[in-house]
XYZ file of C-alpha atoms in Angstrom:
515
model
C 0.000 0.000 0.000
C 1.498 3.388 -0.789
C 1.444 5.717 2.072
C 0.451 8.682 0.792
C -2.672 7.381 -0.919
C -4.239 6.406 2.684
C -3.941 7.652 6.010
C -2.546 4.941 8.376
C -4.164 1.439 8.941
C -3.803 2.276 12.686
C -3.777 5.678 14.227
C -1.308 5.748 17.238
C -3.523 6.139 20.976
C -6.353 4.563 19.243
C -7.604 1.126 18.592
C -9.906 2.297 15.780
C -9.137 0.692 12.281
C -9.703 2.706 9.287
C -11.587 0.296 6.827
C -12.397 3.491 4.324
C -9.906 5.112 2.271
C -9.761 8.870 2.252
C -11.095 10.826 -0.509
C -8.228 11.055 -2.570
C -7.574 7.037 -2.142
C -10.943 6.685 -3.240
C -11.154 8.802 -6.408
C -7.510 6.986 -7.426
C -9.408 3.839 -6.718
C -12.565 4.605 -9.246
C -9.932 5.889 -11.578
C -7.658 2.836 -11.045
C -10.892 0.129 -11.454
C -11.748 2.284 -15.304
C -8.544 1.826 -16.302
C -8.866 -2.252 -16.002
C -8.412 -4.075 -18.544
C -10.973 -7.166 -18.205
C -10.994 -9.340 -21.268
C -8.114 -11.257 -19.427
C -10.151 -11.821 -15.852
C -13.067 -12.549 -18.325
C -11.281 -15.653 -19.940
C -10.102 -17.059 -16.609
C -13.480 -16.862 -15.321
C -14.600 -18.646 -18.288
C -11.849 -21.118 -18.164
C -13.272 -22.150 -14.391
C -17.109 -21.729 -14.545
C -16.622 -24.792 -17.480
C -16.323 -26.744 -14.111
C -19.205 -25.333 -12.961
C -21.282 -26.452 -16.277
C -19.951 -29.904 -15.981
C -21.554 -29.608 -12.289
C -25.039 -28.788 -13.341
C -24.693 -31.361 -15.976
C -24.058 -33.978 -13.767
C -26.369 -32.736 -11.274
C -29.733 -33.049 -13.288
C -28.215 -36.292 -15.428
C -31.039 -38.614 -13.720
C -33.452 -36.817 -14.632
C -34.010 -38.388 -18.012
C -31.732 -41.175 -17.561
C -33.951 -42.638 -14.530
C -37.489 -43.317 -16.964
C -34.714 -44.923 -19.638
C -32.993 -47.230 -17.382
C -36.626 -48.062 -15.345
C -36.737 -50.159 -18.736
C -33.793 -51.341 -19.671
C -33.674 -54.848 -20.654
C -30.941 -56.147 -18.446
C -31.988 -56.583 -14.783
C -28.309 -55.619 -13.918
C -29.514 -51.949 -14.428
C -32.826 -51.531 -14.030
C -33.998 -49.179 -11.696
C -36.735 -49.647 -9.636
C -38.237 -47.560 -7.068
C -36.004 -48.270 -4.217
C -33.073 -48.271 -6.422
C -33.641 -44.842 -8.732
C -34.301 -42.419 -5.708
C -30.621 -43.341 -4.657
C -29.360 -43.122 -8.240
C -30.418 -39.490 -8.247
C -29.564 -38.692 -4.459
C -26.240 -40.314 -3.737
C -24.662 -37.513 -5.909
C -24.830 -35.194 -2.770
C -23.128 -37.460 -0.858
C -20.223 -36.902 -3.649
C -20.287 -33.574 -3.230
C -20.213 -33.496 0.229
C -16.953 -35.628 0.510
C -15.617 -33.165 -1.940
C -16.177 -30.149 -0.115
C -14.770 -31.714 2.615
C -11.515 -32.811 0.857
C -11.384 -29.095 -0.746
C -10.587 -28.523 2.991
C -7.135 -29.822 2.399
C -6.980 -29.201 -1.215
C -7.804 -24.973 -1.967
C -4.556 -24.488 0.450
C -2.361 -26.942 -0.308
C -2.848 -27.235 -4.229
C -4.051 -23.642 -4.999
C -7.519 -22.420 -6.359
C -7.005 -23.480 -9.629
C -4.993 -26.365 -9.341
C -7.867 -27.927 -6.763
C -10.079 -27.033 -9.848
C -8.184 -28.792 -12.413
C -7.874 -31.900 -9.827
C -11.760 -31.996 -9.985
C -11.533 -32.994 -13.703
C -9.818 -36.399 -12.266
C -12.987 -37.886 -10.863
C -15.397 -35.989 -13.225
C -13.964 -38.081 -15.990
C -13.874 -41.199 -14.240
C -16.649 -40.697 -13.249
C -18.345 -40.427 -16.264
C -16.651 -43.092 -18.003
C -18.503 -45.658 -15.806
C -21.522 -43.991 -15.991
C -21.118 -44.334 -20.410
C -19.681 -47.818 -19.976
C -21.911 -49.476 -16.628
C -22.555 -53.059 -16.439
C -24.347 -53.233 -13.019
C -25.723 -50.818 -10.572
C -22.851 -50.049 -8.431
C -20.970 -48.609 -11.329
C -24.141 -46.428 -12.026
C -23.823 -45.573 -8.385
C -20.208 -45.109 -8.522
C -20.192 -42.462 -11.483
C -22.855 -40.629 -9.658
C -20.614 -40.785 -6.440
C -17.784 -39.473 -8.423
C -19.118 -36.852 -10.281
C -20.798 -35.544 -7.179
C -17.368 -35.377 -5.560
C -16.115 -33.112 -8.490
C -19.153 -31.282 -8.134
C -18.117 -30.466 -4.400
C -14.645 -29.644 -5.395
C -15.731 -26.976 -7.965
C -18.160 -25.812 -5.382
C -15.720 -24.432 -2.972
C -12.912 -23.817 -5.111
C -14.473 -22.026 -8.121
C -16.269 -18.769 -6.383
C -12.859 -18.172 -4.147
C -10.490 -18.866 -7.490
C -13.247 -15.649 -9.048
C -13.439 -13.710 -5.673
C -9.548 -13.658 -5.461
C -9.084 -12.679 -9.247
C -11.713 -10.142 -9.464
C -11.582 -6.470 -8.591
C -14.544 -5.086 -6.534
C -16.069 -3.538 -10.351
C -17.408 -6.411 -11.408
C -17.080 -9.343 -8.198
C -20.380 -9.607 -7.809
C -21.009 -9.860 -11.578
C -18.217 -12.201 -12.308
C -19.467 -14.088 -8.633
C -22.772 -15.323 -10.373
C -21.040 -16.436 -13.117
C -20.852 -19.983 -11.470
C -24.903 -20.367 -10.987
C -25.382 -19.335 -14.758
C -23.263 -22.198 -16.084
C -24.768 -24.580 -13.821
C -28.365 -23.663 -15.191
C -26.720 -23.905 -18.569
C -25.224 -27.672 -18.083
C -28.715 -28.273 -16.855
C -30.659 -26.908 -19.891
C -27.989 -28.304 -22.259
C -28.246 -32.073 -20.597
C -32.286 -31.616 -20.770
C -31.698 -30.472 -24.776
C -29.726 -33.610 -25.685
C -31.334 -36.267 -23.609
C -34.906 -35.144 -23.760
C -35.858 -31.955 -25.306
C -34.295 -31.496 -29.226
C -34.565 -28.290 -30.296
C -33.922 -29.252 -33.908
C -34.999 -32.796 -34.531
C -34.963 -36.392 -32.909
C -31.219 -37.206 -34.291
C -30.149 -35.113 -31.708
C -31.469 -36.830 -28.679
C -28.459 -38.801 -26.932
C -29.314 -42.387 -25.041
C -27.963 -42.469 -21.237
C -24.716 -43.374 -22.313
C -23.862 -40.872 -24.920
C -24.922 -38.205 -22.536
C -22.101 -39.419 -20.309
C -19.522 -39.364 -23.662
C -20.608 -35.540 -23.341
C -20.415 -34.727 -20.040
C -16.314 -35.376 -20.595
C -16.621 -31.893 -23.263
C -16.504 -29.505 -20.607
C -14.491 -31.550 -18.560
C -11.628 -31.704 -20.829
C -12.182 -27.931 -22.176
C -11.566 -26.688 -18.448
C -8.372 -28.615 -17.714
C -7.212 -27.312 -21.288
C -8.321 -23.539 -20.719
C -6.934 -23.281 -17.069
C -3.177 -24.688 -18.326
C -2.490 -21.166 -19.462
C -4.979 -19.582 -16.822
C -2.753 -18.124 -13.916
C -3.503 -18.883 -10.266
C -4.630 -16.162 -7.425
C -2.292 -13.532 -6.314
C -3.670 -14.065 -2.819
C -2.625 -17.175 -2.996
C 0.573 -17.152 -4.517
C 1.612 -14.634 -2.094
C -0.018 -16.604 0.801
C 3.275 -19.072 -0.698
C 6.228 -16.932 -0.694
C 5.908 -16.827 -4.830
C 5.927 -12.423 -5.006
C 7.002 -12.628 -8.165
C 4.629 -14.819 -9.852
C 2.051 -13.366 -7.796
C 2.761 -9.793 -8.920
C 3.049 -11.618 -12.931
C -0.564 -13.204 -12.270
C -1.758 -9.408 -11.418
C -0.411 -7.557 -14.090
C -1.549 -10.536 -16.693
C -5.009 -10.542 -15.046
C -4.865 -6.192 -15.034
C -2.834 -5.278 -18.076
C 0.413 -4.228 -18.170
C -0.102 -0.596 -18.409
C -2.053 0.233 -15.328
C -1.532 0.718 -11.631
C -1.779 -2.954 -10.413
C 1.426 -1.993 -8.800
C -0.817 -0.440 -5.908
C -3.036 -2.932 -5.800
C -0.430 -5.577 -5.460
C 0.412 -3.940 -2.025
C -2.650 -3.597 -0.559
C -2.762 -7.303 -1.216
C 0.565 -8.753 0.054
C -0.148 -6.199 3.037
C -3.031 -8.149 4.510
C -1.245 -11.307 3.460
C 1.235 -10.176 5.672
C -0.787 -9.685 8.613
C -2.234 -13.404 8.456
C -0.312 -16.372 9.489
C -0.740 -19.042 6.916
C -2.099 -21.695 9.454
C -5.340 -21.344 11.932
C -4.360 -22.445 15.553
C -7.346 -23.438 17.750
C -7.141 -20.362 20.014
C -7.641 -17.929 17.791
C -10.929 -19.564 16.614
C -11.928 -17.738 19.523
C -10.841 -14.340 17.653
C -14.411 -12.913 15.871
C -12.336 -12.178 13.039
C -12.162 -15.967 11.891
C -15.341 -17.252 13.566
C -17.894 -14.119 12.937
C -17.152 -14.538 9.195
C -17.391 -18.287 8.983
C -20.922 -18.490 10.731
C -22.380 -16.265 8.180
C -20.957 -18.168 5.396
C -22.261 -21.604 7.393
C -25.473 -20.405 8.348
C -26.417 -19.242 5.067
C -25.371 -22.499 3.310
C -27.204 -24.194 5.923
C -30.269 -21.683 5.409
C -30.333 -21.666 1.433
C -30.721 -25.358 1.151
C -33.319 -25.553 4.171
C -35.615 -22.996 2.008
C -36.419 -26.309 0.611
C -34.778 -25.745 -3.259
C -33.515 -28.690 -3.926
C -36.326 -30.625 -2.685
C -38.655 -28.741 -5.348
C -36.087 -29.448 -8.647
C -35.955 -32.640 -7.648
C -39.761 -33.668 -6.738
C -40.748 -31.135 -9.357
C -43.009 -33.441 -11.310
C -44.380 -35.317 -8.191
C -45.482 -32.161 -6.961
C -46.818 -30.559 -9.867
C -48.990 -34.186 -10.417
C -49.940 -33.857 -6.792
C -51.220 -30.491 -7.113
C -52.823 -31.288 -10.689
C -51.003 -29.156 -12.727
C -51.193 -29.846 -15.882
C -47.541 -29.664 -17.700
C -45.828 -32.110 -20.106
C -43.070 -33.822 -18.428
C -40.662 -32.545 -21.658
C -41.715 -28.960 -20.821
C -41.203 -28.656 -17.024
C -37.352 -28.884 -16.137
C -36.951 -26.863 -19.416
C -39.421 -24.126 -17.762
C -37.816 -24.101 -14.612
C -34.117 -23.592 -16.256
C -35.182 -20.961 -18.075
C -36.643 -18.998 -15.542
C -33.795 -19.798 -13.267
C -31.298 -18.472 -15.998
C -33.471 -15.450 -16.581
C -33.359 -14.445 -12.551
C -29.783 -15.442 -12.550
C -28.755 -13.189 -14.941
C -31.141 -10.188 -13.215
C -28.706 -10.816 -10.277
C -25.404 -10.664 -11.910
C -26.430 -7.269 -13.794
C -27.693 -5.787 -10.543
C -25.343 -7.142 -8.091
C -22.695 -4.617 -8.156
C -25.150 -1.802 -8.474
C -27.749 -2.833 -6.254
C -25.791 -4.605 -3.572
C -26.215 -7.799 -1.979
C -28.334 -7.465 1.046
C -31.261 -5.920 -1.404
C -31.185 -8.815 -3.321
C -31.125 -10.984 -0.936
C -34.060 -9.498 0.694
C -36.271 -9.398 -2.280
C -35.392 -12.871 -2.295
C -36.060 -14.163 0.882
C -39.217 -12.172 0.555
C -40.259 -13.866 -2.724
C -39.340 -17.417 -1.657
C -41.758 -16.629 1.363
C -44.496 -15.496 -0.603
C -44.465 -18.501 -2.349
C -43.907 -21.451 -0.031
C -47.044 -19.865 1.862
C -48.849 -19.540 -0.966
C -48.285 -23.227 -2.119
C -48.739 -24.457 1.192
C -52.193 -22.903 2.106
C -53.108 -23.765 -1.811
C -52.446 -27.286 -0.937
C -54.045 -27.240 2.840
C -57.550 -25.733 1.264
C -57.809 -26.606 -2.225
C -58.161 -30.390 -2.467
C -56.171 -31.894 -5.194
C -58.187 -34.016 -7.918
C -56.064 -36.754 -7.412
C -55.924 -36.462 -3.754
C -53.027 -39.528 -2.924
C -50.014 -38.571 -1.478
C -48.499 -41.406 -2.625
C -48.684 -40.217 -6.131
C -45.589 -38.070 -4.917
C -43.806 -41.434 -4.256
C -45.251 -43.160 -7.530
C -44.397 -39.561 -9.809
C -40.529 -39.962 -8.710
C -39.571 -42.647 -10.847
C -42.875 -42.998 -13.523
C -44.454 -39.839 -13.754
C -43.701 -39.654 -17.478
C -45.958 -42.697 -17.689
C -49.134 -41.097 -15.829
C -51.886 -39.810 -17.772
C -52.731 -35.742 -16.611
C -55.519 -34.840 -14.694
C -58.424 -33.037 -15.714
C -58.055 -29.174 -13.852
C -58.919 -25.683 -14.033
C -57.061 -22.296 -14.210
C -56.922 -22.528 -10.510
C -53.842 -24.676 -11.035
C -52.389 -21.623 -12.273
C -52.048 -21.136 -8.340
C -49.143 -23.848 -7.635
C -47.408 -23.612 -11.148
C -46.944 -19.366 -10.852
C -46.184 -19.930 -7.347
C -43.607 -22.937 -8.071
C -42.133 -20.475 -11.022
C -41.711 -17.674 -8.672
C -39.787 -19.191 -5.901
C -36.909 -20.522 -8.400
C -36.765 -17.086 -9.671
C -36.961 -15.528 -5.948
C -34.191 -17.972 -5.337
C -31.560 -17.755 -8.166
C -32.094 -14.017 -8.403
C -30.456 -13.876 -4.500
C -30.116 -16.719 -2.054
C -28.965 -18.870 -5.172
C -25.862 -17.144 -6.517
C -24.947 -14.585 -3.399
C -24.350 -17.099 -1.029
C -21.530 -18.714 -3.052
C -20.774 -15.467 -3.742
C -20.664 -13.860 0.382
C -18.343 -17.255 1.076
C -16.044 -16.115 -1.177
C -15.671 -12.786 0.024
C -16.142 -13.080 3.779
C -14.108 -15.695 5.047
C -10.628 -14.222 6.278
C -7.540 -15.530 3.604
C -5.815 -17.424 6.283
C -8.837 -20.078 6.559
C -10.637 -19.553 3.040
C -9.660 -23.016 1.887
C -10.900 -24.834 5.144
C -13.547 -23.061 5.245
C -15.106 -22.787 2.233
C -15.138 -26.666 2.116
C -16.769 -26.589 5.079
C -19.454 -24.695 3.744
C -19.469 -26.756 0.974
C -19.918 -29.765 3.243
C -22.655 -28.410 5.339
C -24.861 -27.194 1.953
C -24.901 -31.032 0.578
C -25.444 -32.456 3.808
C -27.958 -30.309 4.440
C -29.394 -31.243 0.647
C -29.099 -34.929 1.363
C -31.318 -34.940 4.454
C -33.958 -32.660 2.828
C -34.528 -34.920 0.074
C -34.384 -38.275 1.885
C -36.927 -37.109 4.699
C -38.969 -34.778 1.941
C -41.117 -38.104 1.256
C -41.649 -39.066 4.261
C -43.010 -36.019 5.552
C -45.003 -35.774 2.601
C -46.509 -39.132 3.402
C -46.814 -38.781 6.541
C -48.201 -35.664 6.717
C -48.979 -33.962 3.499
C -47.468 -31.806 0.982
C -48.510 -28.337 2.775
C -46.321 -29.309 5.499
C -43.005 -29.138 3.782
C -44.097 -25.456 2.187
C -44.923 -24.099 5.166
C -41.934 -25.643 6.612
C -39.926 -23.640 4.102
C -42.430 -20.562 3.988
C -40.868 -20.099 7.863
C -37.229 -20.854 7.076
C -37.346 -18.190 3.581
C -38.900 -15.541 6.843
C -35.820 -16.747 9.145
C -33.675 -15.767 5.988
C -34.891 -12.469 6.128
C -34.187 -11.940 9.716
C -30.500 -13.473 9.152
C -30.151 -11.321 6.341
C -30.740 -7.455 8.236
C -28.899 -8.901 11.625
C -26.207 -10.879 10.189
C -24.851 -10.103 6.777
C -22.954 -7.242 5.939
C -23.125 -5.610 2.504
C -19.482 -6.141 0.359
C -20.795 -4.160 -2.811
C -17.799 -2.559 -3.773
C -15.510 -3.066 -1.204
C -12.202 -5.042 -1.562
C -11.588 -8.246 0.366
C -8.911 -6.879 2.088
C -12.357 -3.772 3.610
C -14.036 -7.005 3.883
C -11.433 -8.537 6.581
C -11.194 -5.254 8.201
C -14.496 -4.807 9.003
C -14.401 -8.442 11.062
C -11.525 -7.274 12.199
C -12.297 -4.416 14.017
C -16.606 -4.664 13.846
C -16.994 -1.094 12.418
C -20.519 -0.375 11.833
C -19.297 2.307 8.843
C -18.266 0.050 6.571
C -22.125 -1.338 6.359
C -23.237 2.247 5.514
């Protein structure tokens, strides 16, 4: 940091911590972040998020590979339905080992290098999934491509946080949740939904041939791709560190300064987290946040909804080709990811977040009670148990326009979702969690979220049976207005601000830097 440009870090007689930058600083700042040149951080970001597409790929795969296999000829791999609800669940399992293993991996490999690993098991993966014989190597490829999945999960969004300038983080952060809805529509389009003609539909096992594409794309992309200055510094390598800035900046502007700011908070931060100073609220504060909203975002009930999305739909009578409704829900979850990235770095993150929370809300309550008072035509619960595996195969029921109720309300919460508590909660890991533990930590996120997934689905049944479908809704109707609570008490706004603000506001708990 150059010491004109700032008054001091620390101002002697005082314990106060100066997490703004004077005037001047900040109008050298603006100037600095125009004279960026991105198409450089662009391609890197590209060059990752390919892992990212590969993850949503793999993560909707089942979903028209489970009515195929229900009839395959050879009783080796048929799926029943014991069988097909583990085929499509057991991939969270995956990803939770690989979160946890990203633990080890973000800090001893690097960002990218823990990204590039994830293409190991992704392809083996894969290539037992094209080339199965019996169900444990179905299960297997699911296992492994869900523990690439978790790798990309908590290395991507800290490999973009650390490479991005505050401009256009919270842009380049949702960048990760738009490829993943694009593997997902692109999976649906070649297994199920041919936008041309029926040549192009793929059988289960040429959909695995493709999954390798952006597998094999990443790994070749990221070769040239250079790894985070925060972390290269974090290793002793200056010199490549301040080479990975200036390729990522461009040669002719002040990345100089930048590059100081950066290896100055490196500085301050041992490289290893002892046990005491888990105690300090400058490594726990930010790592509850980033747990708890994990934790939160998957008990809003999301992926319980993509994956019982036809079950619930048949249960509520809504009348919607099976080809039509994963395709629908993609494209409005693409739509409201997008909103976010344009308005995430003008709006802020807290808004959004908000507005999210508040639409989720609106419309778990609004299914629920639909559900509670307005008996469905087919009134079985246990046609969410029968739709899971076979609803393809189930003739629609006759309804009304009152179905309109469940299918806007359905529509809405994916948009409230991606538009907020989707993409900013990778996002807020990224930039919250203190350099010396973002590796551990953001694999323990990582861990948490799929855990938390995992449960959800397995009980979602259940409960349904047990109780009824309302239940779950209102279930998540009271965890979307818990989300809005955690939001205004807990989470601090990081539009524009660089990590290195970001650690000093833990640091030091100043209320100005949430104004």
């Amino acid at each position: 940091m150059e010491r004109g440009d700032r008054q001091p870090l620390v101002r002697k007689g005082s314990s106060s911590y100066r997490t703004f930058p004077d005037s001047t600083a900040r109008r050298l700042d603006k100037e600095y972040l125009r004279s960026l040149h991105n198409k450089r951080l662009y391609l890197a970001v590209f060059a990752a998020v390919l892992g990212n597409f590969s993850f949503g790929f793999a993560l909707v795969y089942p979903s028209p590979v489970i009515p195929a296999l229900e009839q395959h000829p050879s009783p080796a791999l048929r799926l029943d339905q014991h069988t097909a609800p583990w085929f499509g669940s057991v991939f969270t399992l995956g990803a939770a080992a690989g979160g946890l293993s990203t633990m080890l991996l973000n800090d001893c490999l690097g960002r990218k290098l823990s990204i590039m690993f994830s293409a190991l098991p992704s392809a083996l993966g894969y290539a037992l999934l094209a080339g199965a014989q019996g169900l444990w190597m179905l299960l297997l490829g699911r296992v492994l491509t869900g523990y690439a999945g978790g790798v990309t999960s908590a290395s991507i969004p800290v490999y973009i946080s650390e490479i991005s300038h505050p401009g256009v983080r919270g842009m380049l952060g949702a960048c990760p949740q738009i490829m993943a809805v694009l593997g997902s529509l692109v999976l649906y389009a070649l297994g199920k939904y041919p936008p041309v003609s029926q040549w192009l539909i793929l059988d289960w096992r040429w959909l695995a041939v493709a999954g390798e594409v952006p597998v094999f794309a990443m790994v070749l992309l990221l070769c040239f791709m250079p790894n985070s200055p925060r972390f290269l510094l974090s290793q002793g390598k200056e010199e490549e560190a301040l080479g990975s800035l200036c390729w990522l900046r461009g040669e002719d502007t002040d990345y100089a300064r930048e590059y100081e700011q950066i290896k100055d908070s490196v500085r301050k931060q041992s490289r290893r987290v002892s046990c005491a100073e888990l105690k300090d609220p400058f490594l726990y504060k930010p790592i509850l946040i980033a747990g708890v909203m994990r934790f939160l975002q998957q008990l809003s009930g999301v992926t319980c909804i993509l994956v019982y999305l036809q079950p619930i739909f048949k249960r509520t009578s809504v009348i919607l080709k099976p080809e039509y409704d994963a395709a629908l829900v993609g494209l409005v979850r693409l739509s409201a990811v997008a909103i976010a990235a344009v308005s995430m770095d003008k709006a802020g993150r807290k808004i959004l977040l908000f507005v999210s929370a508040g639409v989720m809300l609106a419309s778990n309550l609004t299914l629920g009670l639909y559900i509670h008072f307005v008996p469905a035509s087919h009134n079985s619960t246990n046609v969410a148990n029968t739709t899971l595996v076979s609803s393809a195969h189930l003739p629609a029921e006759p309804t009304n326009y009152i179905t309109l109720i469940p299918l806007l309300a359905t529509m809405f919460f994916i948009m409230g979702y991606a538009m907020g508590w989707g993409p900013i909660t990778w996002l807020l890991m990224s930039e919250i969690l203190p350099l010396k533990a973002r590796g551990v930590a953001s694999g323990l996120c990582v861990v948490v979220s799929w855990l938390t997934a995992f449960t959800l689905t397995q009980f979602f049944l259940p409960v349904v049976n047990a109780f009824g479908l309302e239940v779950p809704f209102l279930f998540f109707a009271v965890i979307s207005a818990g989300n809005i609570l955690f939001t205004g008490c807990c989470v601090p706004e990081t539009k524009g601000r660089s990590l290195e603000q970001i650690e000093a506001f833990f640091r030091t708990g100043r209320r100005s830097f949430l104004r």
